[in-house]
CSV table of C-alpha atoms in Angstrom, one decimal:
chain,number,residue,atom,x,y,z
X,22,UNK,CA,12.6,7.2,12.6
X,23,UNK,CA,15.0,9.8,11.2
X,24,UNK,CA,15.5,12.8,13.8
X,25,UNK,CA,14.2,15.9,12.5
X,26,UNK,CA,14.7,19.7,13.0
X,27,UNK,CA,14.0,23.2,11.1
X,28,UNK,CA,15.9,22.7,7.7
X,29,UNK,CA,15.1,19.5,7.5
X,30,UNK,CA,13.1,18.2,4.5
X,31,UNK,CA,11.4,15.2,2.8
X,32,UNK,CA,9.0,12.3,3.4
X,33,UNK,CA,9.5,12.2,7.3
X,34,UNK,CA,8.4,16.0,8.0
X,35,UNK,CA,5.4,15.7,5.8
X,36,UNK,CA,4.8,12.4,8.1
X,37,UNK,CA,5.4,14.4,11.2
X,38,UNK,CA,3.5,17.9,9.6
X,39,UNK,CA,0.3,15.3,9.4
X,40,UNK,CA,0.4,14.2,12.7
X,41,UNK,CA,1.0,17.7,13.9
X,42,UNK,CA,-1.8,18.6,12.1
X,43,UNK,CA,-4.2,15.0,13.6
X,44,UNK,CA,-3.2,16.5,16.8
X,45,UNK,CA,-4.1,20.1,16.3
X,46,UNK,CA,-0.7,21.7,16.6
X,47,UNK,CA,-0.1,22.5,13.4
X,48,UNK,CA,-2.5,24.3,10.8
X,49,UNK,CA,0.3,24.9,8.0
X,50,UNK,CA,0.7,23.5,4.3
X,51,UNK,CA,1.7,19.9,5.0
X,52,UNK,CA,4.4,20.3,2.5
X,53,UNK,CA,7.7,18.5,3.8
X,54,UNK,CA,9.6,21.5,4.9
X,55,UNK,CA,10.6,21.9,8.5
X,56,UNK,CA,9.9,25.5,8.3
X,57,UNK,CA,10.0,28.2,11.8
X,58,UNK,CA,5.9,27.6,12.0
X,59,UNK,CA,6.8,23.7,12.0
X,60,UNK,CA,9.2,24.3,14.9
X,61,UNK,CA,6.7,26.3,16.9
X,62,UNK,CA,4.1,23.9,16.6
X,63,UNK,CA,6.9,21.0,17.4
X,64,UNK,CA,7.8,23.2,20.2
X,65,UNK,CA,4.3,23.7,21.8
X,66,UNK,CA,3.3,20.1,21.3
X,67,UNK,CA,6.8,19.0,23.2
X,68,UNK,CA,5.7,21.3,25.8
X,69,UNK,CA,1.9,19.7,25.8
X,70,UNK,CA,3.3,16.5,26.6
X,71,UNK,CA,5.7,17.2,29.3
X,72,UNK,CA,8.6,17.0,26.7
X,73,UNK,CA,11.8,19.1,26.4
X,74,UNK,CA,10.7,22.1,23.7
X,75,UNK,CA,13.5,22.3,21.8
X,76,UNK,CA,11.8,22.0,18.4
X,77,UNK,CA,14.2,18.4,17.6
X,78,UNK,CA,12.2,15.3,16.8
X,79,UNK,CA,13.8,12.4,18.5
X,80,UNK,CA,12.4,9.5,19.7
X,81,UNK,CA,10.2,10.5,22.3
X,82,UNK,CA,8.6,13.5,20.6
X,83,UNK,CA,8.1,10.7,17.9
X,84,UNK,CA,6.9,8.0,20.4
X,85,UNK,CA,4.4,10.8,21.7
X,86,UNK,CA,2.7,11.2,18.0
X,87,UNK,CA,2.6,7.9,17.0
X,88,UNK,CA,-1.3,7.5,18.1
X,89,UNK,CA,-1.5,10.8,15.9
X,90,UNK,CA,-0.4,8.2,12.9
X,91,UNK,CA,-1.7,5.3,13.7
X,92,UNK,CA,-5.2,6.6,14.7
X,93,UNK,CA,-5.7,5.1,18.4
X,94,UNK,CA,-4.5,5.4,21.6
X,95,UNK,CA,-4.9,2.4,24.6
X,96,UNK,CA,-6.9,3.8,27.3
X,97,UNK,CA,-6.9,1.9,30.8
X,98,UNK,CA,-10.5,2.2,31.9
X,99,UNK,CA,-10.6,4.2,35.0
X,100,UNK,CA,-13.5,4.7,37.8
X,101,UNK,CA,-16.2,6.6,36.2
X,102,UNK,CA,-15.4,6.2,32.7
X,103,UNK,CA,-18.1,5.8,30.0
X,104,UNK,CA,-18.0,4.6,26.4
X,105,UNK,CA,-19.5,8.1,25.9
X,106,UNK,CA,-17.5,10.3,27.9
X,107,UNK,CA,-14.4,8.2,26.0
X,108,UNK,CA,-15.8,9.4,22.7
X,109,UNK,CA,-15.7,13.1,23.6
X,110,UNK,CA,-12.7,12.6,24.9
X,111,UNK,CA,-11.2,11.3,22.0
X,112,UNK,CA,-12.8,13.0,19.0
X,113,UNK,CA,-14.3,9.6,18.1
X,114,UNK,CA,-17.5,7.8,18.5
X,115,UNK,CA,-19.0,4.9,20.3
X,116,UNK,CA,-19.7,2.8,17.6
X,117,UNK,CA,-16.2,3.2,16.7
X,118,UNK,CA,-15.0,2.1,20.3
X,119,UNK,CA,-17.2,-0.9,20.1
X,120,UNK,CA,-15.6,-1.7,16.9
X,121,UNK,CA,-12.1,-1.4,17.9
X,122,UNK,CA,-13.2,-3.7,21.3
X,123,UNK,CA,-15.4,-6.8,20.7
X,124,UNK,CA,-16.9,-8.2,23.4
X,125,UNK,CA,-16.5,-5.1,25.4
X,126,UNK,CA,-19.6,-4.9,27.8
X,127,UNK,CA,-20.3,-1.0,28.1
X,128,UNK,CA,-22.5,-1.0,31.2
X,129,UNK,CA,-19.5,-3.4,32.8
X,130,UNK,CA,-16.4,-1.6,32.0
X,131,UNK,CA,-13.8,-2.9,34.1
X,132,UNK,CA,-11.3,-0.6,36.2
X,133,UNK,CA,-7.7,-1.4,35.3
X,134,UNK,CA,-8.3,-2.8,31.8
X,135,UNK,CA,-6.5,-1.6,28.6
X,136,UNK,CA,-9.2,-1.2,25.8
X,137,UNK,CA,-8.2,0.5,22.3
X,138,UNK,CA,-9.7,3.5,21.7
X,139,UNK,CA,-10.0,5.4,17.8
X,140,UNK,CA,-9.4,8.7,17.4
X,141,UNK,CA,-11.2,10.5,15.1
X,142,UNK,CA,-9.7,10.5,12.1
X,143,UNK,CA,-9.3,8.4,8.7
X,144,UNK,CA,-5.7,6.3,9.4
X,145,UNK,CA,-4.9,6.5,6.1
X,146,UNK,CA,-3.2,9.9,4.6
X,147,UNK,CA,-3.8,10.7,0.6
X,148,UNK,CA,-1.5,13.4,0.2
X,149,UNK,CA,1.7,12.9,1.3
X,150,UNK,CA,4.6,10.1,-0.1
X,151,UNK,CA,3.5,6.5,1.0
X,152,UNK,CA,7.2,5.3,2.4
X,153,UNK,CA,7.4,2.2,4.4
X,154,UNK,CA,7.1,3.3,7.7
X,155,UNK,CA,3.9,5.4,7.1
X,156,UNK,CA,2.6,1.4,5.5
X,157,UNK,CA,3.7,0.1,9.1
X,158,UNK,CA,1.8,2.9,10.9
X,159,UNK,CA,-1.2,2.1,8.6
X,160,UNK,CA,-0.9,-1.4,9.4
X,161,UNK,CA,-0.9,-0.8,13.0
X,162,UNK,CA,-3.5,1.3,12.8
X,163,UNK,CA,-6.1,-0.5,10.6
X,164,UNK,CA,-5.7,-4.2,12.4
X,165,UNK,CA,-6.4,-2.1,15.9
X,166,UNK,CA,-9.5,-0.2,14.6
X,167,UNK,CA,-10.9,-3.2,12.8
X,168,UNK,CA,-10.0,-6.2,14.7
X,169,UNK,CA,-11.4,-8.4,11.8
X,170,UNK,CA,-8.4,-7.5,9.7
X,171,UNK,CA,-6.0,-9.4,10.1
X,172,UNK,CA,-2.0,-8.9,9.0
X,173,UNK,CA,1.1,-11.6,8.5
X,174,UNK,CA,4.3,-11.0,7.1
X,175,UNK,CA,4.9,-13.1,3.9
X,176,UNK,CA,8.6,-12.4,3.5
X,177,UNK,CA,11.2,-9.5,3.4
X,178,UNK,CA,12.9,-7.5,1.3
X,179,UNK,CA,16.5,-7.3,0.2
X,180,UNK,CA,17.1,-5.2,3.3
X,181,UNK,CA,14.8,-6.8,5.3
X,182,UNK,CA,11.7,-4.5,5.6
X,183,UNK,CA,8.1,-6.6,6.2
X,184,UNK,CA,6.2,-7.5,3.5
X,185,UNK,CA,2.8,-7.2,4.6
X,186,UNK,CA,-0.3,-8.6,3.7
X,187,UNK,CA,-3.4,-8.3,4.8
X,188,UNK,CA,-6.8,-9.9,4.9
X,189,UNK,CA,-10.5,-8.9,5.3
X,190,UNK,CA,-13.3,-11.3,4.8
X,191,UNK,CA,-14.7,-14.6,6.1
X,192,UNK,CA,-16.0,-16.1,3.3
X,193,UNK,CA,-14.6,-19.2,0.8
X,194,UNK,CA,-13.8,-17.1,-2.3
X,195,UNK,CA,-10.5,-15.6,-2.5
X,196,UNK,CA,-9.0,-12.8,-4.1
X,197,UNK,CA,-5.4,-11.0,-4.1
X,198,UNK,CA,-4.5,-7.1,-4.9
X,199,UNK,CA,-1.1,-6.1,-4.9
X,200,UNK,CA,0.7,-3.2,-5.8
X,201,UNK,CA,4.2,-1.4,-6.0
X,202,UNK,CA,5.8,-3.9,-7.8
X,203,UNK,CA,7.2,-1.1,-9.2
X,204,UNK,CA,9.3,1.4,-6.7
X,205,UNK,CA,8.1,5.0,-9.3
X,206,UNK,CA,4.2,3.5,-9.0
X,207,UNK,CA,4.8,4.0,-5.2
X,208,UNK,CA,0.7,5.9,-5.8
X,209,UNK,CA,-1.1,2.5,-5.9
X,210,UNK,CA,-0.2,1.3,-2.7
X,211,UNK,CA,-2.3,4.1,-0.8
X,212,UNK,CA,-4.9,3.4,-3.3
X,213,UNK,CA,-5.4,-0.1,-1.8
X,214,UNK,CA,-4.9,1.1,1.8
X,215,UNK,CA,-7.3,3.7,1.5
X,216,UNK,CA,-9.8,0.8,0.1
X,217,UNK,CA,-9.5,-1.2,2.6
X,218,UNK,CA,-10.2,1.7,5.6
X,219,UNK,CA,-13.2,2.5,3.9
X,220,UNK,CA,-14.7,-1.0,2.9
X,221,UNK,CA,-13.3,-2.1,6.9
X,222,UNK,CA,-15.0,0.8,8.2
X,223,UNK,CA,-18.3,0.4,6.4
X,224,UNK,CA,-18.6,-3.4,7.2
X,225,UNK,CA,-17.8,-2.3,10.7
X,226,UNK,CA,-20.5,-0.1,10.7
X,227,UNK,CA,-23.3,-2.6,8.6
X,228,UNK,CA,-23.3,0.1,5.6
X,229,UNK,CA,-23.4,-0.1,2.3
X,230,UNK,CA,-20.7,0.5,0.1
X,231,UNK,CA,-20.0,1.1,-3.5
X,232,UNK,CA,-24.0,0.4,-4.1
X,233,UNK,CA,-24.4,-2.6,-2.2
X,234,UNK,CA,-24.0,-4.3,1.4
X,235,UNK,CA,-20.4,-4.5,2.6
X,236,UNK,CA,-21.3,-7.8,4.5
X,237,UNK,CA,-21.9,-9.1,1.5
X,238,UNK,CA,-18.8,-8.7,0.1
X,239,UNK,CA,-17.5,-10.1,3.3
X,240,UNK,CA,-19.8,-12.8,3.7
X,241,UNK,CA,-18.8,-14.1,0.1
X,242,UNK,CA,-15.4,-13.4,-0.3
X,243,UNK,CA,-11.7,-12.9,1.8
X,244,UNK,CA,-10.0,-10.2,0.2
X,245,UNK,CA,-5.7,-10.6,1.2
X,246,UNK,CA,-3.7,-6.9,0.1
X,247,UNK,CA,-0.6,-6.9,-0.7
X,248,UNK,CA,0.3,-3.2,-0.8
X,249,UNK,CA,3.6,-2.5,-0.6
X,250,UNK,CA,5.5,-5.7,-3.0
X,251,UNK,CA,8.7,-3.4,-3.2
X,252,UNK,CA,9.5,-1.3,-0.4
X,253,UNK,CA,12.8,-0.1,-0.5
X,254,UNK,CA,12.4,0.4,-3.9
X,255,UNK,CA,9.6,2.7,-2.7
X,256,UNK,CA,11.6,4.4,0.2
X,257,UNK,CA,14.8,4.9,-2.1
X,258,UNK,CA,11.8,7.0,-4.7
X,259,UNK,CA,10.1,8.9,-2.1
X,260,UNK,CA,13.3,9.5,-0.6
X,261,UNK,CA,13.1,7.6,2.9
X,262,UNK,CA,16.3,6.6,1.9
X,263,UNK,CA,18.6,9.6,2.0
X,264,UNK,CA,21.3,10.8,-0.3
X,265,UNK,CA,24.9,9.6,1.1
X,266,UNK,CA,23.4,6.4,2.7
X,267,UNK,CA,24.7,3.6,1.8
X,268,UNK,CA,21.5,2.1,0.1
X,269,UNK,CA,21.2,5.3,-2.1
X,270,UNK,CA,24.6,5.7,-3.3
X,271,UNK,CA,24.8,1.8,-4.3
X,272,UNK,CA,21.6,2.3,-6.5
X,273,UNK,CA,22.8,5.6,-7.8
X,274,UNK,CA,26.1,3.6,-9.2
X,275,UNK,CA,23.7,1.0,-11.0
X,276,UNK,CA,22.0,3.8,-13.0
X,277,UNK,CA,23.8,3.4,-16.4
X,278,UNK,CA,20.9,4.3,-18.2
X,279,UNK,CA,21.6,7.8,-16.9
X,280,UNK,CA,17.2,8.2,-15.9
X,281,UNK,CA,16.2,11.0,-13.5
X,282,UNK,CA,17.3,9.8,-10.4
X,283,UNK,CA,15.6,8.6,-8.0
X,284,UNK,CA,12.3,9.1,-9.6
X,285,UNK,CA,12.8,7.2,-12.6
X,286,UNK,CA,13.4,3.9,-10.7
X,287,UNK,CA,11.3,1.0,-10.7
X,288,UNK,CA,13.2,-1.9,-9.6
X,289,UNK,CA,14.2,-3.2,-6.1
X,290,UNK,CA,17.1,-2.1,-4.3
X,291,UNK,CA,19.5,-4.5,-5.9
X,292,UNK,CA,18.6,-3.0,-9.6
X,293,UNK,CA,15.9,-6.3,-10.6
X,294,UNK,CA,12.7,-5.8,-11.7
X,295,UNK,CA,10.8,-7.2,-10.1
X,296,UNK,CA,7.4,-7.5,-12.8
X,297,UNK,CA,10.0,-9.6,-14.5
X,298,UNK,CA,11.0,-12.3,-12.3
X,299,UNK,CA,8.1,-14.7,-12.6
X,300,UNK,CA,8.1,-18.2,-13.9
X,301,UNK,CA,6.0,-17.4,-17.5
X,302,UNK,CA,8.0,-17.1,-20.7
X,303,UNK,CA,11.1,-15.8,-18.1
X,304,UNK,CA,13.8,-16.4,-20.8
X,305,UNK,CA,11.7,-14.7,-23.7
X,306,UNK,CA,11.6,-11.7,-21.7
X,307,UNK,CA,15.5,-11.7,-21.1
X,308,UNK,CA,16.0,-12.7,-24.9
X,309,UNK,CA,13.2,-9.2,-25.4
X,310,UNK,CA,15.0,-7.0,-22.6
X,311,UNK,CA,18.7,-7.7,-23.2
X,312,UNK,CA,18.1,-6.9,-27.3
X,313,UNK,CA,17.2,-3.6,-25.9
X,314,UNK,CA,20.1,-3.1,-23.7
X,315,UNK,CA,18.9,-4.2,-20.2
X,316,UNK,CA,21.4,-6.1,-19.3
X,317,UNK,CA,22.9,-5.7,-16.0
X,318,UNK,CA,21.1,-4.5,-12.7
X,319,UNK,CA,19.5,-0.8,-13.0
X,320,UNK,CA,17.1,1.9,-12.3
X,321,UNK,CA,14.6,-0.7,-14.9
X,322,UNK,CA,13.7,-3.6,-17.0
X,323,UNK,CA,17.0,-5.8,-15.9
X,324,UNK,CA,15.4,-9.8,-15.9
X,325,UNK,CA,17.3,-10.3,-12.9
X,326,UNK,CA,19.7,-13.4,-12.6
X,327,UNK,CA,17.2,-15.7,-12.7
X,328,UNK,CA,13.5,-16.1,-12.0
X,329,UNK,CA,12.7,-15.5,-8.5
X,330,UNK,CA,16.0,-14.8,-7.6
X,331,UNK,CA,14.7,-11.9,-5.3
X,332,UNK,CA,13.4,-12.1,-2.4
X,333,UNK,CA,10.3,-9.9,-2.8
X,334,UNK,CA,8.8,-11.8,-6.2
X,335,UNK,CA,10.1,-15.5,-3.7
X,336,UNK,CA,7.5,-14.4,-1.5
X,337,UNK,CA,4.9,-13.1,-3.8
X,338,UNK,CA,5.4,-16.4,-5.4
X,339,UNK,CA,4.7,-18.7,-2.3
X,340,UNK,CA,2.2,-16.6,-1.1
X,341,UNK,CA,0.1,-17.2,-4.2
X,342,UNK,CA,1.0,-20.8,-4.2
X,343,UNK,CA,-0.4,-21.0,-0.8
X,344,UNK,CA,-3.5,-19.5,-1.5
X,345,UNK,CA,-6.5,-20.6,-3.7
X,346,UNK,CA,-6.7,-17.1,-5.0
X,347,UNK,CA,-9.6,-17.4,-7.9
X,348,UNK,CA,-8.5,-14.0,-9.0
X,349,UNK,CA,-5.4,-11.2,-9.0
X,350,UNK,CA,-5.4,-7.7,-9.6
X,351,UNK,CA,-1.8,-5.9,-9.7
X,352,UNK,CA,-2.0,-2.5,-9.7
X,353,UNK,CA,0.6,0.0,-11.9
X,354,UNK,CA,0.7,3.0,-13.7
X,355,UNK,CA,-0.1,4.5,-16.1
X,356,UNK,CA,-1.8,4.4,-19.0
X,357,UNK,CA,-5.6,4.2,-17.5
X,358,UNK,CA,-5.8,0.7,-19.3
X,359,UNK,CA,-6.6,-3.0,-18.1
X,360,UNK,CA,-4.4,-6.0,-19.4
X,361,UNK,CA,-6.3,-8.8,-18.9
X,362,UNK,CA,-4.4,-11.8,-21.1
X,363,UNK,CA,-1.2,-13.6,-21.4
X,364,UNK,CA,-0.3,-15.3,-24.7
X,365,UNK,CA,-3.1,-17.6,-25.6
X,366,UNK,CA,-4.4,-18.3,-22.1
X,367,UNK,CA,-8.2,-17.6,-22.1
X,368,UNK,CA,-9.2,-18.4,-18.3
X,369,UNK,CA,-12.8,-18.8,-17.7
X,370,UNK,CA,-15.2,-15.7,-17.5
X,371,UNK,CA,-11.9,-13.6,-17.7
X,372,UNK,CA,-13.6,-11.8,-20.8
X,373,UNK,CA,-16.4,-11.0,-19.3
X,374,UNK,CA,-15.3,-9.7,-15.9
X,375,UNK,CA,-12.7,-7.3,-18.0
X,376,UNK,CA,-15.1,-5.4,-19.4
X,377,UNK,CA,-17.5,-5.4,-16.1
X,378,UNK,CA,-14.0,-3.6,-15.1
X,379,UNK,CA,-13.4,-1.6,-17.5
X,380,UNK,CA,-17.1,-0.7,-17.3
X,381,UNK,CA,-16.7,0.3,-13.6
X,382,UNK,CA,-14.2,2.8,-14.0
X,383,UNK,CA,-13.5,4.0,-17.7
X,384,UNK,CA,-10.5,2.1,-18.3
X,385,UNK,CA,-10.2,0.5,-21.6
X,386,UNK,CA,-8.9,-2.8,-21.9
X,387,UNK,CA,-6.3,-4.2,-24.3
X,388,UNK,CA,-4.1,-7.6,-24.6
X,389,UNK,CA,-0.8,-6.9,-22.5
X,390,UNK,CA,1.8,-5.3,-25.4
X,391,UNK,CA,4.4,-7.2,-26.7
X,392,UNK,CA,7.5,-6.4,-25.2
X,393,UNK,CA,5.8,-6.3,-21.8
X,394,UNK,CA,4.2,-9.6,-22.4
X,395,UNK,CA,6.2,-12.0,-20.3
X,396,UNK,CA,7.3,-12.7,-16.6
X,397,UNK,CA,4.8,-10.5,-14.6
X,398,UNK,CA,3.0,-11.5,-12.5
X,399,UNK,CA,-0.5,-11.3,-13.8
X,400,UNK,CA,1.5,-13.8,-16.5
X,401,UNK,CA,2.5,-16.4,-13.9
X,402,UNK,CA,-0.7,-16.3,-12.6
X,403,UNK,CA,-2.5,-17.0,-15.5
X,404,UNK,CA,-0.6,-19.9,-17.1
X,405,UNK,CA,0.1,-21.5,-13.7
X,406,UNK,CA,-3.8,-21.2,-12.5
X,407,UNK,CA,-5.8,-20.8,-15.6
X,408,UNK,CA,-7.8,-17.9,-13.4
X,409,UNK,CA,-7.9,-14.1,-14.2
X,410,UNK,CA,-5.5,-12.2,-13.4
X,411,UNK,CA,-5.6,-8.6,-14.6
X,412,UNK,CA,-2.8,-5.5,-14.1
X,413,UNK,CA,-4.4,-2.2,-13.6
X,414,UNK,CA,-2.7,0.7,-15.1
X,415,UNK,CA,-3.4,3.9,-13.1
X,416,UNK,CA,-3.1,7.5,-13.9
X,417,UNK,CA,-1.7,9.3,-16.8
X,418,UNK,CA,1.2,10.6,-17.1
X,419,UNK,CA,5.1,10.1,-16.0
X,420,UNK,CA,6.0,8.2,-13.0
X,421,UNK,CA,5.9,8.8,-10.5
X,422,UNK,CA,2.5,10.3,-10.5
X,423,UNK,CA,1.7,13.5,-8.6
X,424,UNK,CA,-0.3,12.9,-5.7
X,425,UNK,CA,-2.9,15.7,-7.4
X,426,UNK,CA,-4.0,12.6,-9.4
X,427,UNK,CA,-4.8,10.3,-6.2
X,428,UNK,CA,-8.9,11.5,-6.4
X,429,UNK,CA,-9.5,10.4,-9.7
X,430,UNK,CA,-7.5,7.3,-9.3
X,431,UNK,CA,-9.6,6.6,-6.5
X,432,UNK,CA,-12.5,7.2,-8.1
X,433,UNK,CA,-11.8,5.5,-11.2
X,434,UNK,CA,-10.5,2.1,-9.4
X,435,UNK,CA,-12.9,1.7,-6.2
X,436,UNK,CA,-15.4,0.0,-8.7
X,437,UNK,CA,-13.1,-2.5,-9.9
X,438,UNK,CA,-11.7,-3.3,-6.2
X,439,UNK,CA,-15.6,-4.3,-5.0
X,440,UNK,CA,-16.5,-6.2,-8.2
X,441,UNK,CA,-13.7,-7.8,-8.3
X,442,UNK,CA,-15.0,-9.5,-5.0
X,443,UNK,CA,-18.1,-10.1,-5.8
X,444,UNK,CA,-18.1,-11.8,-9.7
């Protein structure tokens, strides 16, 4: 974790402004700038926790937040202790104790064990840039509160981050959402994060969710996320990865086609895109995207060497493969529009489920435009399983898309997310 002090700015103070703020130390505009109120309240937390005040975020004022980001905290059960006297301890309740501990027997705590307890808070921020170590927090956070979610790491990326995946459900359907293929479109990922807290939480808790029983949607179907497909792509966008590093000077020199910088980059980290590196109609996309001028490695639109030659659509690729997925939805922006076919494919019922989709959340649906018609994945997927596979463009606008737009995004898509696991 970068080390932080007053005139610092970016992604990692509005990550360390947020748990400032989970903690109660800091009641300021969450707003990435490590401002003199941001130092007193990093001061008075330091001093809280028996650190040295100096208002510098190193490692141990960072270690001493982390519950504050992931959303629990181990407890060793001590003489006395209660699953109630826990919960107004902690901010949280009960219920969510129980959850986070199954089998846990509350009139037979036993002295000396570690048990995890929630703190009382949603894990999963909305309003602050979604860079990979915030996704790791999440991660951490999620698959402690909800034991039943469960996490593996399909591959890595070209500089060797995790690509996660995880999975909630127990029953023999299966279906696969992924998003941030693209590194600008970095807005989807806490769209599927924030999904998954909410449906976790109200399975957890036997509600209902988006009109109907979230055990059913369990019950029926296993649900595996993908949310972060590109993540230094992401981190070099949301600026995780800082000017003058190595990383971000490299990509900078592979911008020939002079875009805003880093915003206007959509690739991975070695300039391939990586929404054009699947096995469908490959080579008519390079013929399509080097008659424009995409030729070499850049910010966008470069075919890449050949297909799969990164690491990050390799793993996507196996991952599928290995999987008996009935159904895919990737998740872009913009454009508020569903593409639901590739070339002539017709998969069963995918017709029909589009425009349940489209019905859910206002988006129109369309046939995926020509010169973006090849070499996705929702393409692959199609012609190599003959099974829907729909990419859902979020938003309007440029990418990236301001984080004013997550609501309505969320809105708009949480009907397509639960139906999607239930048709």
């Amino acid at each position: 974790m970068e080390i932080l002090r007053q005139g610092s700015r970016g992604p990692y103070v509005e990550l360390f402004q947020t748990a400032l703020t989970r903690a109660g130390y800091y009641g300021g505009v969450i707003d990435g700038v490590f401002g003199p109120l941001t130092r007193q309240a990093a001061m008075n937390f330091q001093a809280a926790y028996g650190l040295a005040a100096d208002g510098v975020i190193g490692p141990l004022t960072w270690s001493a937040l982390t519950p504050f980001l992931t959303g629990y905290t181990p407890w060793t059960i001590q003489a006395g202790d209660t699953l109630f006297a826990l919960s107004r301890r902690f901010g949280t309740t009960v219920e969510a104790i129980l959850a986070a501990n199954p089998g846990i027997v509350p009139s037979n705590l036993t002295v000396g064990s570690v048990i995890t307890v929630p703190l009382g808070f949603d894990v999963v921020p909305d309003s602050i840039a979604f860079t990979y170590d915030l996704l790791s927090f999440c991660v951490d956070g999620l698959t402690a509160r909800y034991p039943f979610i469960r996490a593996e790491i399909i591959g890595r990326s070209v500089q060797g981050k995790a690509l996660y995946a995880l999975a909630v459900g127990g029953g023999p359907n299966e279906v696969m959402y992924n998003a941030s293929h693209h590194a600008n479109e970095w807005i989807t990922t806490p769209v599927l994060m924030r999904f998954l807290e909410q449906y976790a939480a109200a399975y957890s808790g036997a509600g209902r969710f988006f009109g109907g029983a979230a055990r059913e949607i369990y019950e029926k179907t296993t649900i595996y996320f993908v949310p972060m497909v590109n993540p230094d792509g992401v981190d070099l966008v949301t600026g995780a990865t800082p000017p003058g590093s190595a990383p971000y000077e490299s990509a900078r020199a592979l911008n020939y086609l002079r875009l805003p910088f880093p915003s206007g980059w959509k690739a991975n980290i070695r300039g391939v895109d990586l929404n054009l590196q699947y096995p469908a109609g490959w080579e008519l996309a390079r013929e399509y995207k080097y008659s424009q001028g995409y030729i070499a490695p850049g910010p966008r639109d470069y075919v890449g060497p050949s297909p799969l030659s990164e690491p990050e659509s390799s793993a996507m690729f196996d991952f599928t493969r290995a999987h008996n997925f009935s159904l895919t939805l990737s998740y872009h922006t913009q454009g508020e529009v569903i593409y639901w076919r590739y070339a002539d494919y017709m998969p069963p019922r995918s017709y029909e489920i589009v425009r349940l989709l489209s019905g859910a959340s206002g988006y129109a649906f369309e046939e995926t435009p020509h010169g973006s018609g090849h070499a996705g994945y929702k393409d692959w997927f199609i012609q190599a399983f003959n099974r829907p596979g729909y990419t859902i463009e979020c938003g309007l606008g440029v990418s990236p898309l301001p984080l004013s737009q997550f609501g309505r995004i969320y809105r708009d898509n949480i009907g397509i997310l639960a139906l999607s696991a239930l048709v």
